[in-house]
Amino acid sequence: MVKALFSAVASAALLSVVSATPVPDSEVQIDDLLGFDASYVNTLGVDDSKIPEAITLTVEDVANETSTQIEPFLAPGVDAATLEERFIEGADDRKQYTGTAYPFISVGRIQWSNGVYCSGALVGPRHVLTAKHCLISGASATFSAGYDNGSHKGQAQVTTTVSVTTNGGECGVKNDWGVMIINKRLGDSNGYFGVKHVDKSKIGQTGFNHVGYPGDRSTNGQRPFRQTNNKVLAEHGYGCDTYGPLSTNTDCAGGQSGGPFWETLNGNQYYIWGALSVGVTSGGKAWAKWGSGNTMVSTVGRLRTEFP
Ligand SMILES: *[C@@H]1O[C@H](CO)[C@@H](O)[C@H](O)[C@H]1NC(C)=O
Ligand SMILES: *[C@@H]1O[C@H](CO)[C@@H](O)[C@H](O)[C@H]1NC(C)=O
């Protein structure tokens, strides 16, 4: 199973954290939430020889960049008027979503030429935020915005991946985010998300959103699913430092890794707080943990400048 083959640093590291709770290890399950679709192995449909360049920064490299939030972009012609209405689902379960409005066309499916797939979101004209453990070395990749069972709202090849070095533990989860640079400015037409620090005054609140491509709800994660009314949890997380990582009650399965968790401000401004890192079940409860926080936000701001 791909979970074992591509087990992430973050999920391995998380074991030590979870075992600190009074729950037998045998009852703790951690999933790095990667998807695997054998039909794409070496048949990505792009130049499979184009392996993205991998750039690894250190946390210190971006520590001097102190923005607490990076702004979103609503593309001309993109309709945000009906968004609040579209979010109203009532239940907090994942539901298949077939709409093609912003910001959903800024979320997309990442497919690697070794079969691994993940979720991600545009956070700049050609910047896609995903999980660090979704950055596969030695393979090529495409990002398909607004992907739904073969149709999409723009597709581009990944040219560069950027992440920061981590030493595992809770900080490994906090920094289990990565940014992919793609070869087309899809964000100009689709719009893109902002990113911001976790706002701790909103712990315990609901109303946050997530979209991803779970492999348990459609074959090989071909269909997008969203969960509305996600709740930010107080009882797990913030184990690295004052900035993260973020924990929520989001339902998740393989394929959703890297998918965005966002808050809506002023009706139509969308700010990602985190990219899905791992799902944890322990003591009969399940929750999700997210790559999130200051270093992620700083890096997105920096990359918007360095990769225009
Ligand atoms: C932060 O440090 C990096 C690396 O030293 C440098 O390239 C960058 O210009 C600095 N940024 C700011 C905002 O000072
Ligand atoms: C995708 O579309 C094909 C062709 O219309 C259909 O047969 C298939 O069931 C769809 N797959 C999913 C997962 O909905």
PDB file of N, CA and C in Angstrom, residues 196 199-206 208 232 263-265 273:
ATOM      1  N   LYS A 196      -2.517  32.886   5.775  1.00  0.00           N
ATOM      2  CA  LYS A 196      -2.305  33.685   6.982  1.00  0.00           C
ATOM      3  C   LYS A 196      -1.974  32.814   8.174  1.00  0.00           C
ATOM      4  N   ASP A 199      -5.211  32.064  13.555  1.00  0.00           N
ATOM      5  CA  ASP A 199      -5.724  33.080  14.480  1.00  0.00           C
ATOM      6  C   ASP A 199      -6.245  32.367  15.722  1.00  0.00           C
ATOM      7  N   LYS A 200      -5.448  32.419  16.772  1.00  0.00           N
ATOM      8  CA  LYS A 200      -5.796  31.618  17.953  1.00  0.00           C
ATOM      9  C   LYS A 200      -7.038  32.119  18.670  1.00  0.00           C
ATOM     10  N   SER A 201      -7.476  33.323  18.363  1.00  0.00           N
ATOM     11  CA  SER A 201      -8.723  33.792  18.979  1.00  0.00           C
ATOM     12  C   SER A 201      -9.905  33.019  18.406  1.00  0.00           C
ATOM     13  N   LYS A 202      -9.682  32.238  17.344  1.00  0.00           N
ATOM     14  CA  LYS A 202     -10.774  31.499  16.713  1.00  0.00           C
ATOM     15  C   LYS A 202     -10.733  30.002  17.012  1.00  0.00           C
ATOM     16  N   ILE A 203      -9.885  29.594  17.934  1.00  0.00           N
ATOM     17  CA  ILE A 203      -9.874  28.194  18.362  1.00  0.00           C
ATOM     18  C   ILE A 203     -11.240  27.832  18.930  1.00  0.00           C
ATOM     19  N   GLY A 204     -11.734  26.655  18.521  1.00  0.00           N
ATOM     20  CA  GLY A 204     -13.047  26.227  18.989  1.00  0.00           C
ATOM     21  C   GLY A 204     -14.181  26.675  18.092  1.00  0.00           C
ATOM     22  N   GLN A 205     -13.887  27.572  17.177  1.00  0.00           N
ATOM     23  CA  GLN A 205     -14.946  28.043  16.281  1.00  0.00           C
ATOM     24  C   GLN A 205     -15.101  27.122  15.075  1.00  0.00           C
ATOM     25  N   THR A 206     -16.276  27.180  14.457  1.00  0.00           N
ATOM     26  CA  THR A 206     -16.552  26.410  13.246  1.00  0.00           C
ATOM     27  C   THR A 206     -16.695  27.379  12.072  1.00  0.00           C
ATOM     28  N   PHE A 208     -15.036  26.869   9.017  1.00  0.00           N
ATOM     29  CA  PHE A 208     -13.893  26.801   8.115  1.00  0.00           C
ATOM     30  C   PHE A 208     -14.147  25.750   7.032  1.00  0.00           C
ATOM     31  N   VAL A 232     -11.877  24.281  14.448  1.00  0.00           N
ATOM     32  CA  VAL A 232     -10.492  24.340  14.932  1.00  0.00           C
ATOM     33  C   VAL A 232     -10.463  23.812  16.360  1.00  0.00           C
ATOM     34  N   GLU A 263     -10.243  30.073   5.953  1.00  0.00           N
ATOM     35  CA  GLU A 263     -11.286  30.895   6.551  1.00  0.00           C
ATOM     36  C   GLU A 263     -11.687  31.970   5.554  1.00  0.00           C
ATOM     37  N   THR A 264     -12.929  32.387   5.653  1.00  0.00           N
ATOM     38  CA  THR A 264     -13.453  33.437   4.776  1.00  0.00           C
ATOM     39  C   THR A 264     -13.571  34.727   5.579  1.00  0.00           C
ATOM     40  N   LEU A 265     -12.975  35.799   5.061  1.00  0.00           N
ATOM     41  CA  LEU A 265     -13.079  37.102   5.700  1.00  0.00           C
ATOM     42  C   LEU A 265     -13.815  38.046   4.761  1.00  0.00           C
ATOM     43  N   TRP A 273      -5.194  28.601   6.151  1.00  0.00           N
ATOM     44  CA  TRP A 273      -4.472  28.489   7.423  1.00  0.00           C
ATOM     45  C   TRP A 273      -3.513  27.292   7.400  1.00  0.00           C
TER      46      TRP A 273
END
